[in-house]
Amino acid sequence: MSFSSHKINKLYPQMISKTPNPNFLSRLCVTLCCQVFISPATFHASIPNSTTPKSPTPPMALPSSDIAVPGQPLGATTEFLPGAGIHIRHDGQLSANIVGRIHINPTTTPPTLSLLSSPQDNTGPAATINPATLLPHVGSTVLCRVTRTNPRQANVSIFALDVAPVNDTAVVDGVVAAATSAPIPTGDTFPGVIRVQDVRATEKDKVRIASSFKPGDIVRATVISLGDQSNYYLSTGRNELGVVVARSDSGDLLYPKSWKEMICSRTGIVEERKVAKPI
């Protein structure tokens, strides 16, 4: 759009007559063009406002599935405290370190996010447990078989795991069992070690592996650490933990006599063991 001088004189006769500045006409043309093509609302909206606060980044939503796999992002350290099975990445994000069911403990601030390595379905009257998915975790009570011993430790093979669902019942292969029933066999065996300092809670300097366990013994123990890449670290430091089934050199069953002795049912021979208190 252009404006001739006679149109401007017609529109603004008084201003032209009273303005001796020769540049007034050009400035007036620019002003009229701006008023025609750019509205004030559009002009102000086109200018970025650096003082406008940015909307906060929404928190990361947990996955729709309640099962997490290793490496899966689960949230930030500002939202949750890391619990069992959770890894803190270099960018401050939390990710799964194991396969497990997502569990949030709301009693802490912020809530604690952890993974339960025994996936269960607690929606029904009983918890459905797949033995193939059972994994030992810190605090688990396990049954294991001693495979070999040396002066520093006893090597074991974990074959069963105690499971205590929230509603006190469990369904294993279609059979309903109470939480206090026999431990559930795992889908696979897991290697573990009982170190000499983890055999008893007291007088650890007097402990001898040879007088506590022998190959073939069945031991009830608790997991105290996920250990290294090869073995779980186990402990028998409580009264109810230790050897539960053992046989003598002749193959006869041994029965508890005291917390450190077992007796043969046929010959009466007494052998040393770290004996679990009968329950």
Coordinates of N, CA, C and O in Angstrom, one line a residue, residues 66 77 84 95 102 120 251:
D66 N 3.5 -53.7 35.4 CA 4.1 -53.7 36.7 C 5.4 -54.5 36.8 O 6.0 -54.7 37.9
T77 N 15.7 -39.3 40.6 CA 16.0 -39.3 42.0 C 15.2 -38.2 42.7 O 15.2 -38.3 44.0
A84 N 15.8 -51.7 46.5 CA 16.4 -53.0 45.9 C 16.1 -53.1 44.5 O 15.0 -52.9 44.0
S95 N 16.9 -46.6 37.0 CA 16.6 -47.6 36.0 C 16.6 -49.0 36.7 O 17.2 -49.1 37.8
I102 N 7.5 -53.9 40.1 CA 7.6 -52.6 40.6 C 6.9 -52.4 42.0 O 5.7 -52.8 42.0
Q120 N 4.5 -61.4 41.5 CA 3.3 -62.0 42.1 C 2.1 -61.2 41.6 O 2.2 -60.1 41.3
G251 N 25.6 -93.0 55.9 CA 24.4 -92.8 55.1 C 23.2 -92.7 56.0 O 22.0 -92.5 55.5

